[in-house]
PDB file of C-alpha atoms and ligand atoms in Angstrom:
ATOM      1  CA  MET M   1      72.205  89.446  36.292  1.00  0.00           C
ATOM      2  CA  LEU M   2      72.762  92.074  39.002  1.00  0.00           C
ATOM      3  CA  ARG M   3      71.114  95.478  38.940  1.00  0.00           C
ATOM      4  CA  ALA M   4      71.353  98.236  41.523  1.00  0.00           C
ATOM      5  CA  GLU M   5      68.945 101.153  41.357  1.00  0.00           C
ATOM      6  CA  GLY M   6      69.381 104.365  43.317  1.00  0.00           C
ATOM      7  CA  LEU M   7      71.356 102.615  46.006  1.00  0.00           C
ATOM      8  CA  LYS M   8      72.042 104.691  49.104  1.00  0.00           C
ATOM      9  CA  THR M   9      74.018 103.426  52.109  1.00  0.00           C
ATOM     10  CA  SER M  10      75.083 105.399  55.165  1.00  0.00           C
ATOM     11  CA  TYR M  11      77.214 104.940  58.267  1.00  0.00           C
ATOM     12  CA  GLY M  12      75.273 106.972  60.806  1.00  0.00           C
ATOM     13  CA  ASN M  13      75.084 110.340  59.120  1.00  0.00           C
ATOM     14  CA  ILE M  14      78.014 109.687  56.770  1.00  0.00           C
ATOM     15  CA  ARG M  15      76.487 109.077  53.359  1.00  0.00           C
ATOM     16  CA  ALA M  16      78.803 106.626  51.611  1.00  0.00           C
ATOM     17  CA  LEU M  17      76.565 105.752  48.619  1.00  0.00           C
ATOM     18  CA  LYS M  18      74.425 108.557  47.256  1.00  0.00           C
ATOM     19  CA  GLY M  19      72.239 106.815  44.698  1.00  0.00           C
ATOM     20  CA  VAL M  20      74.214 104.251  42.716  1.00  0.00           C
ATOM     21  CA  ASP M  21      72.865 102.673  39.521  1.00  0.00           C
ATOM     22  CA  LEU M  22      74.802  99.718  38.238  1.00  0.00           C
ATOM     23  CA  GLU M  23      74.327  96.720  36.011  1.00  0.00           C
ATOM     24  CA  VAL M  24      76.353  93.523  35.803  1.00  0.00           C
ATOM     25  CA  PRO M  25      75.399  91.406  32.780  1.00  0.00           C
ATOM     26  CA  SER M  26      75.517  87.646  33.067  1.00  0.00           C
ATOM     27  CA  GLY M  27      78.885  86.239  32.003  1.00  0.00           C
ATOM     28  CA  SER M  28      80.762  89.520  32.206  1.00  0.00           C
ATOM     29  CA  ILE M  29      83.533  91.027  34.269  1.00  0.00           C
ATOM     30  CA  VAL M  30      82.527  94.471  35.504  1.00  0.00           C
ATOM     31  CA  THR M  31      85.032  96.646  37.319  1.00  0.00           C
ATOM     32  CA  ILE M  32      84.466  99.504  39.746  1.00  0.00           C
ATOM     33  CA  LEU M  33      87.191 102.107  39.902  1.00  0.00           C
ATOM     34  CA  GLY M  34      87.579 104.875  42.433  1.00  0.00           C
ATOM     35  CA  VAL M  35      90.043 106.455  44.798  1.00  0.00           C
ATOM     36  CA  ASN M  36      90.248 105.712  48.537  1.00  0.00           C
ATOM     37  CA  GLY M  37      86.980 106.398  50.295  1.00  0.00           C
ATOM     38  CA  ALA M  38      84.904 106.534  47.103  1.00  0.00           C
ATOM     39  CA  GLY M  39      82.495 103.914  48.429  1.00  0.00           C
ATOM     40  CA  LYS M  40      83.656 100.789  46.581  1.00  0.00           C
ATOM     41  CA  THR M  41      83.740  98.516  49.611  1.00  0.00           C
ATOM     42  CA  THR M  42      80.446  99.944  50.822  1.00  0.00           C
ATOM     43  CA  LEU M  43      78.877  99.046  47.477  1.00  0.00           C
ATOM     44  CA  LEU M  44      80.101  95.434  47.569  1.00  0.00           C
ATOM     45  CA  LYS M  45      79.084  95.037  51.220  1.00  0.00           C
ATOM     46  CA  THR M  46      75.623  96.371  50.440  1.00  0.00           C
ATOM     47  CA  VAL M  47      75.208  93.902  47.574  1.00  0.00           C
ATOM     48  CA  ALA M  48      76.422  91.090  49.859  1.00  0.00           C
ATOM     49  CA  GLY M  49      73.819  91.989  52.508  1.00  0.00           C
ATOM     50  CA  LEU M  50      76.416  93.042  55.088  1.00  0.00           C
ATOM     51  CA  LEU M  51      75.102  96.612  55.042  1.00  0.00           C
ATOM     52  CA  LYS M  52      71.451  97.587  54.686  1.00  0.00           C
ATOM     53  CA  PRO M  53      70.727 100.197  52.035  1.00  0.00           C
ATOM     54  CA  ARG M  54      68.888 103.285  53.260  1.00  0.00           C
ATOM     55  CA  ALA M  55      67.198 103.568  49.878  1.00  0.00           C
ATOM     56  CA  GLY M  56      67.223 101.944  46.470  1.00  0.00           C
ATOM     57  CA  LYS M  57      66.991  98.373  45.292  1.00  0.00           C
ATOM     58  CA  ILE M  58      69.223  95.471  44.343  1.00  0.00           C
ATOM     59  CA  PHE M  59      67.921  92.868  41.925  1.00  0.00           C
ATOM     60  CA  PHE M  60      69.700  89.580  41.346  1.00  0.00           C
ATOM     61  CA  LEU M  61      68.295  87.351  38.609  1.00  0.00           C
ATOM     62  CA  ASP M  62      65.147  89.499  38.760  1.00  0.00           C
ATOM     63  CA  GLU M  63      64.633  88.912  42.474  1.00  0.00           C
ATOM     64  CA  ASP M  64      64.715  91.857  44.882  1.00  0.00           C
ATOM     65  CA  ILE M  65      67.495  90.973  47.335  1.00  0.00           C
ATOM     66  CA  SER M  66      67.856  94.490  48.818  1.00  0.00           C
ATOM     67  CA  ARG M  67      66.832  93.377  52.298  1.00  0.00           C
ATOM     68  CA  PHE M  68      68.332  89.898  52.335  1.00  0.00           C
ATOM     69  CA  PRO M  69      70.668  88.912  55.186  1.00  0.00           C
ATOM     70  CA  PRO M  70      74.157  87.813  54.070  1.00  0.00           C
ATOM     71  CA  HIS M  71      73.532  84.048  54.264  1.00  0.00           C
ATOM     72  CA  LYS M  72      70.512  84.357  51.973  1.00  0.00           C
ATOM     73  CA  VAL M  73      72.510  86.393  49.478  1.00  0.00           C
ATOM     74  CA  VAL M  74      75.070  83.568  49.440  1.00  0.00           C
ATOM     75  CA  GLN M  75      72.283  81.008  48.938  1.00  0.00           C
ATOM     76  CA  ARG M  76      71.048  82.919  45.899  1.00  0.00           C
ATOM     77  CA  GLY M  77      74.524  82.715  44.364  1.00  0.00           C
ATOM     78  CA  ILE M  78      76.608  85.737  45.327  1.00  0.00           C
ATOM     79  CA  ALA M  79      79.945  85.371  47.125  1.00  0.00           C
ATOM     80  CA  LEU M  80      82.209  88.132  48.437  1.00  0.00           C
ATOM     81  CA  VAL M  81      85.987  88.001  48.630  1.00  0.00           C
ATOM     82  CA  PRO M  82      86.407  90.792  51.173  1.00  0.00           C
ATOM     83  CA  GLU M  83      88.964  93.554  51.283  1.00  0.00           C
ATOM     84  CA  GLY M  84      91.960  92.309  53.246  1.00  0.00           C
ATOM     85  CA  ARG M  85      91.014  88.668  52.470  1.00  0.00           C
ATOM     86  CA  ALA M  86      89.770  87.810  56.011  1.00  0.00           C
ATOM     87  CA  ILE M  87      91.508  84.467  56.229  1.00  0.00           C
ATOM     88  CA  LEU M  88      91.126  82.911  59.666  1.00  0.00           C
ATOM     89  CA  ALA M  89      94.723  82.792  60.846  1.00  0.00           C
ATOM     90  CA  LYS M  90      94.377  80.013  63.428  1.00  0.00           C
ATOM     91  CA  MET M  91      92.233  77.731  61.306  1.00  0.00           C
ATOM     92  CA  THR M  92      93.882  75.469  58.785  1.00  0.00           C
ATOM     93  CA  VAL M  93      93.806  76.013  55.049  1.00  0.00           C
ATOM     94  CA  LEU M  94      91.319  73.144  54.734  1.00  0.00           C
ATOM     95  CA  GLU M  95      89.066  74.556  57.467  1.00  0.00           C
ATOM     96  CA  ASN M  96      89.110  77.944  55.775  1.00  0.00           C
ATOM     97  CA  LEU M  97      88.000  76.257  52.549  1.00  0.00           C
ATOM     98  CA  GLU M  98      85.247  74.311  54.301  1.00  0.00           C
ATOM     99  CA  MET M  99      83.868  77.568  55.711  1.00  0.00           C
ATOM    100  CA  GLY M 100      83.019  78.646  52.183  1.00  0.00           C
ATOM    101  CA  ALA M 101      80.747  75.629  51.789  1.00  0.00           C
ATOM    102  CA  TYR M 102      79.060  75.805  55.194  1.00  0.00           C
ATOM    103  CA  GLN M 103      75.563  76.197  53.757  1.00  0.00           C
ATOM    104  CA  ARG M 104      75.841  73.395  51.224  1.00  0.00           C
ATOM    105  CA  ARG M 105      74.142  70.080  51.832  1.00  0.00           C
ATOM    106  CA  ASP M 106      74.974  68.445  48.505  1.00  0.00           C
ATOM    107  CA  GLY M 107      77.541  65.688  48.359  1.00  0.00           C
ATOM    108  CA  GLN M 108      79.956  67.504  46.080  1.00  0.00           C
ATOM    109  CA  VAL M 109      81.861  69.691  48.535  1.00  0.00           C
ATOM    110  CA  ARG M 110      84.823  67.278  48.764  1.00  0.00           C
ATOM    111  CA  GLY M 111      85.125  67.199  45.001  1.00  0.00           C
ATOM    112  CA  ASP M 112      84.988  70.990  44.812  1.00  0.00           C
ATOM    113  CA  ILE M 113      87.732  71.270  47.442  1.00  0.00           C
ATOM    114  CA  GLU M 114      89.834  68.887  45.345  1.00  0.00           C
ATOM    115  CA  LYS M 115      89.245  71.126  42.339  1.00  0.00           C
ATOM    116  CA  GLU M 116      90.457  74.187  44.224  1.00  0.00           C
ATOM    117  CA  MET M 117      93.528  72.249  45.300  1.00  0.00           C
ATOM    118  CA  ALA M 118      94.148  71.373  41.675  1.00  0.00           C
ATOM    119  CA  ARG M 119      93.803  75.049  40.753  1.00  0.00           C
ATOM    120  CA  PHE M 120      96.382  75.913  43.444  1.00  0.00           C
ATOM    121  CA  PRO M 121      98.675  72.905  43.948  1.00  0.00           C
ATOM    122  CA  TRP M 122     100.427  74.484  46.972  1.00  0.00           C
ATOM    123  CA  MET M 123      97.081  74.281  48.762  1.00  0.00           C
ATOM    124  CA  LYS M 124      97.045  70.497  48.814  1.00  0.00           C
ATOM    125  CA  GLU M 125     100.461  70.243  50.404  1.00  0.00           C
ATOM    126  CA  ARG M 126      99.673  72.920  52.965  1.00  0.00           C
ATOM    127  CA  GLN M 127      96.052  72.090  53.782  1.00  0.00           C
ATOM    128  CA  GLY M 128      96.874  71.295  57.419  1.00  0.00           C
ATOM    129  CA  GLN M 129      98.796  74.509  58.047  1.00  0.00           C
ATOM    130  CA  PRO M 130      97.241  77.543  59.700  1.00  0.00           C
ATOM    131  CA  GLY M 131      95.901  80.230  57.377  1.00  0.00           C
ATOM    132  CA  GLY M 132      98.122  82.751  59.121  1.00  0.00           C
ATOM    133  CA  SER M 133     101.258  80.993  57.881  1.00  0.00           C
ATOM    134  CA  LEU M 134     100.479  81.780  54.234  1.00  0.00           C
ATOM    135  CA  SER M 135     101.934  84.657  52.235  1.00  0.00           C
ATOM    136  CA  GLY M 136      99.676  87.541  51.171  1.00  0.00           C
ATOM    137  CA  GLY M 137      99.252  86.092  47.696  1.00  0.00           C
ATOM    138  CA  GLU M 138      98.429  82.642  49.026  1.00  0.00           C
ATOM    139  CA  GLN M 139      95.893  84.114  51.423  1.00  0.00           C
ATOM    140  CA  GLN M 140      94.256  85.921  48.503  1.00  0.00           C
ATOM    141  CA  MET M 141      94.078  82.673  46.520  1.00  0.00           C
ATOM    142  CA  LEU M 142      92.618  80.898  49.543  1.00  0.00           C
ATOM    143  CA  ALA M 143      90.032  83.672  49.966  1.00  0.00           C
ATOM    144  CA  ILE M 144      89.034  83.273  46.309  1.00  0.00           C
ATOM    145  CA  SER M 145      88.781  79.482  46.617  1.00  0.00           C
ATOM    146  CA  ARG M 146      86.767  79.810  49.811  1.00  0.00           C
ATOM    147  CA  ALA M 147      84.295  82.082  48.032  1.00  0.00           C
ATOM    148  CA  LEU M 148      84.059  79.701  45.060  1.00  0.00           C
ATOM    149  CA  LEU M 149      83.140  76.869  47.428  1.00  0.00           C
ATOM    150  CA  SER M 150      79.682  78.365  47.794  1.00  0.00           C
ATOM    151  CA  ARG M 151      79.346  77.791  44.010  1.00  0.00           C
ATOM    152  CA  PRO M 152      78.504  81.438  43.254  1.00  0.00           C
ATOM    153  CA  LYS M 153      77.023  82.678  40.011  1.00  0.00           C
ATOM    154  CA  LEU M 154      78.397  86.128  40.826  1.00  0.00           C
ATOM    155  CA  LEU M 155      81.751  86.672  42.518  1.00  0.00           C
ATOM    156  CA  LEU M 156      82.425  90.014  44.234  1.00  0.00           C
ATOM    157  CA  LEU M 157      86.130  90.794  44.577  1.00  0.00           C
ATOM    158  CA  ASP M 158      87.309  93.702  46.744  1.00  0.00           C
ATOM    159  CA  GLU M 159      90.834  94.788  45.768  1.00  0.00           C
ATOM    160  CA  PRO M 160      92.260  91.297  45.326  1.00  0.00           C
ATOM    161  CA  SER M 161      95.662  92.571  44.159  1.00  0.00           C
ATOM    162  CA  LEU M 162      96.231  95.006  47.016  1.00  0.00           C
ATOM    163  CA  GLY M 163      99.676  94.766  48.601  1.00  0.00           C
ATOM    164  CA  LEU M 164     100.884  91.918  46.407  1.00  0.00           C
ATOM    165  CA  ALA M 165     104.139  91.715  44.414  1.00  0.00           C
ATOM    166  CA  PRO M 166     103.802  92.374  40.659  1.00  0.00           C
ATOM    167  CA  LEU M 167     104.206  88.730  39.607  1.00  0.00           C
ATOM    168  CA  VAL M 168     101.581  87.631  42.096  1.00  0.00           C
ATOM    169  CA  VAL M 169      99.278  90.420  40.907  1.00  0.00           C
ATOM    170  CA  ASN M 170      99.566  89.062  37.374  1.00  0.00           C
ATOM    171  CA  GLU M 171      98.682  85.601  38.613  1.00  0.00           C
ATOM    172  CA  ILE M 172      95.626  86.895  40.495  1.00  0.00           C
ATOM    173  CA  PHE M 173      94.377  88.615  37.348  1.00  0.00           C
ATOM    174  CA  ARG M 174      94.937  85.430  35.329  1.00  0.00           C
ATOM    175  CA  ILE M 175      92.930  83.488  37.899  1.00  0.00           C
ATOM    176  CA  ILE M 176      90.064  85.990  37.778  1.00  0.00           C
ATOM    177  CA  ARG M 177      89.946  85.754  33.993  1.00  0.00           C
ATOM    178  CA  ARG M 178      89.910  81.966  34.178  1.00  0.00           C
ATOM    179  CA  ILE M 179      87.106  81.919  36.754  1.00  0.00           C
ATOM    180  CA  ASN M 180      85.074  84.156  34.441  1.00  0.00           C
ATOM    181  CA  GLN M 181      85.798  81.980  31.417  1.00  0.00           C
ATOM    182  CA  ASP M 182      84.575  79.002  33.414  1.00  0.00           C
ATOM    183  CA  GLY M 183      81.190  80.715  33.702  1.00  0.00           C
ATOM    184  CA  THR M 184      81.188  82.860  36.831  1.00  0.00           C
ATOM    185  CA  THR M 185      80.193  86.516  36.497  1.00  0.00           C
ATOM    186  CA  VAL M 186      82.595  88.884  38.261  1.00  0.00           C
ATOM    187  CA  LEU M 187      82.228  92.291  39.906  1.00  0.00           C
ATOM    188  CA  LEU M 188      85.755  93.522  40.556  1.00  0.00           C
ATOM    189  CA  VAL M 189      86.858  96.461  42.688  1.00  0.00           C
ATOM    190  CA  GLU M 190      90.438  97.427  41.924  1.00  0.00           C
ATOM    191  CA  GLN M 191      92.971 100.195  42.317  1.00  0.00           C
ATOM    192  CA  ASN M 192      95.148  98.482  39.752  1.00  0.00           C
ATOM    193  CA  VAL M 193      93.201 100.289  37.064  1.00  0.00           C
ATOM    194  CA  LYS M 194      95.235  99.291  34.053  1.00  0.00           C
ATOM    195  CA  GLN M 195      94.955  95.563  34.634  1.00  0.00           C
ATOM    196  CA  ALA M 196      91.335  95.824  35.747  1.00  0.00           C
ATOM    197  CA  LEU M 197      90.341  97.622  32.544  1.00  0.00           C
ATOM    198  CA  LYS M 198      92.235  95.028  30.532  1.00  0.00           C
ATOM    199  CA  ILE M 199      90.311  92.034  31.840  1.00  0.00           C
ATOM    200  CA  ALA M 200      86.909  93.651  32.424  1.00  0.00           C
ATOM    201  CA  HIS M 201      84.172  94.202  29.830  1.00  0.00           C
ATOM    202  CA  TYR M 202      82.502  97.171  31.515  1.00  0.00           C
ATOM    203  CA  GLY M 203      83.674  99.691  34.053  1.00  0.00           C
ATOM    204  CA  TYR M 204      82.158 102.214  36.429  1.00  0.00           C
ATOM    205  CA  VAL M 205      83.932 105.086  38.143  1.00  0.00           C
ATOM    206  CA  LEU M 206      82.717 105.811  41.642  1.00  0.00           C
ATOM    207  CA  GLU M 207      83.457 109.217  43.147  1.00  0.00           C
ATOM    208  CA  THR M 208      82.330 110.124  46.688  1.00  0.00           C
ATOM    209  CA  GLY M 209      79.398 107.730  46.509  1.00  0.00           C
ATOM    210  CA  LYS M 210      78.235 108.490  42.989  1.00  0.00           C
ATOM    211  CA  ILE M 211      78.869 106.935  39.590  1.00  0.00           C
ATOM    212  CA  VAL M 212      80.477 109.668  37.506  1.00  0.00           C
ATOM    213  CA  LEU M 213      81.481 107.655  34.459  1.00  0.00           C
ATOM    214  CA  SER M 214      80.723 104.245  32.964  1.00  0.00           C
ATOM    215  CA  GLY M 215      81.158 102.362  29.744  1.00  0.00           C
ATOM    216  CA  GLU M 216      82.852  99.563  27.898  1.00  0.00           C
ATOM    217  CA  THR M 217      86.418  99.218  29.079  1.00  0.00           C
ATOM    218  CA  GLY M 218      87.818  99.826  25.594  1.00  0.00           C
ATOM    219  CA  GLU M 219      86.220 103.272  25.646  1.00  0.00           C
ATOM    220  CA  LEU M 220      87.231 103.967  29.231  1.00  0.00           C
ATOM    221  CA  LEU M 221      90.875 103.267  28.382  1.00  0.00           C
ATOM    222  CA  GLU M 222      90.659 106.087  25.821  1.00  0.00           C
ATOM    223  CA  ASN M 223      88.806 108.465  28.134  1.00  0.00           C
ATOM    224  CA  PRO M 224      90.900 111.560  29.034  1.00  0.00           C
ATOM    225  CA  LYS M 225      89.625 111.657  32.612  1.00  0.00           C
ATOM    226  CA  ILE M 226      90.520 108.017  33.189  1.00  0.00           C
ATOM    227  CA  ARG M 227      93.895 108.473  31.554  1.00  0.00           C
ATOM    228  CA  GLU M 228      94.718 111.448  33.742  1.00  0.00           C
ATOM    229  CA  SER M 229      93.179 110.414  37.050  1.00  0.00           C
ATOM    230  CA  PHE M 230      93.927 106.716  37.028  1.00  0.00           C
ATOM    231  CA  LEU M 231      96.592 105.899  34.485  1.00  0.00           C
ATOM    232  CA  GLY M 232      98.843 108.893  35.103  1.00  0.00           C
ATOM    233  CA  GLN M 233      98.871 109.826  31.426  1.00  0.00           C
ATOM    234  CA  LYS M 234      98.602 113.389  30.243  1.00  0.00           C
ATOM    235  CA  SER M 235      96.248 113.870  27.335  1.00  0.00           C
TER     236      SER M 235
HETATM  237  N1  ATP I   1      82.545 101.600  59.308  1.00  0.00           N
HETATM  238  C1  ATP I   1      82.498 102.860  58.878  1.00  0.00           C
HETATM  239  N2  ATP I   1      82.039 103.850  59.667  1.00  0.00           N
HETATM  240  C2  ATP I   1      81.972 105.133  59.242  1.00  0.00           C
HETATM  241  N3  ATP I   1      82.331 105.532  58.014  1.00  0.00           N
HETATM  242  C3  ATP I   1      82.786 104.593  57.164  1.00  0.00           C
HETATM  243  C4  ATP I   1      82.906 103.214  57.546  1.00  0.00           C
HETATM  244  N4  ATP I   1      83.406 102.522  56.505  1.00  0.00           N
HETATM  245  C5  ATP I   1      83.593 103.416  55.523  1.00  0.00           C
HETATM  246  N5  ATP I   1      83.230 104.662  55.905  1.00  0.00           N
HETATM  247  C6  ATP I   1      83.266 105.886  55.092  1.00  0.00           C
HETATM  248  O1  ATP I   1      82.471 105.676  53.942  1.00  0.00           O
HETATM  249  C7  ATP I   1      83.109 106.185  52.781  1.00  0.00           C
HETATM  250  C8  ATP I   1      83.312 105.067  51.759  1.00  0.00           C
HETATM  251  O2  ATP I   1      84.204 104.100  52.294  1.00  0.00           O
HETATM  252  P1  ATP I   1      84.562 102.738  51.538  1.00  0.00           P
HETATM  253  O3  ATP I   1      85.330 101.902  52.493  1.00  0.00           O
HETATM  254  O4  ATP I   1      83.354 102.161  50.941  1.00  0.00           O
HETATM  255  O5  ATP I   1      85.501 103.282  50.383  1.00  0.00           O
HETATM  256  P2  ATP I   1      86.451 102.490  49.374  1.00  0.00           P
HETATM  257  O6  ATP I   1      86.186 103.075  48.034  1.00  0.00           O
HETATM  258  O7  ATP I   1      86.290 101.045  49.549  1.00  0.00           O
HETATM  259  O8  ATP I   1      87.905 102.959  49.854  1.00  0.00           O
HETATM  260  P3  ATP I   1      89.307 102.148  49.836  1.00  0.00           P
HETATM  261  O9  ATP I   1      89.839 102.308  48.455  1.00  0.00           O
HETATM  262  O10 ATP I   1      90.137 102.873  50.835  1.00  0.00           O
HETATM  263  O11 ATP I   1      89.051 100.733  50.205  1.00  0.00           O
HETATM  264  C9  ATP I   1      84.410 106.829  53.269  1.00  0.00           C
HETATM  265  O12 ATP I   1      84.169 108.193  53.447  1.00  0.00           O
HETATM  266  C10 ATP I   1      84.666 106.153  54.585  1.00  0.00           C
HETATM  267  O13 ATP I   1      85.375 107.001  55.441  1.00  0.00           O
HETATM  268 MG1   MG I   2      87.569  99.558  50.063  1.00  0.00          MG
END
């Protein structure tokens, strides 16, 4: 569904991606692992059109989207849940949701908002409250719902569990699995490696802008490097 080839992205003369090849099959959950500064956010932002690659190509459903502006990437069916959630604190929960659907002209936005409120019942009761009044976990759920309101085929998630309490983390992972089972392909960046490898089908390890390891998650869980570097297990 998504394929990146030789992707290079820089900030001035800081080279954050140094030729990344990546494939996300339709229907799958693919996870990207890597320590702080590895380039995970840069990769998702490049796919989402927020950063322009210096070299390389991105294909989505066989179309070259490498040079698309963000709104066109969304139109094609890719939505980003950004690092830090980016909920608009002064806008209400409902307004935050509506933002996700701003490009849609079909008559089904109301119904989709109702569906998100059924997924997260607290959302219905609190739809008139400002986004800033929500807890971290609620803001993450709202950010996910907002992204789903563009009806994406591919959902990009940047560290959705970051800073959340363990029970809430479990809930976020359950939600991601459910979204995938309902037919949305997922590209997941996570530092919660254990849980990410459990729900994902394929994984890639990014190290200073390069993919150094990839494979089915079952194999990655057995890999000595993964066990040592990410799971804190001596082999
Ligand atoms: N706006 C920016 N300007 C300059 N350099 C940047 C910028 N954003 C990121 N970088 C650099 O690019 C590299 C990759 O950063 P990126 O944010 O993609 O990493 P990450 O894997 O998402 O890290 P984290 O786990 O901390 O979120 C790092 O060396 C970082 O310092
Ligand atoms: Mg990041």
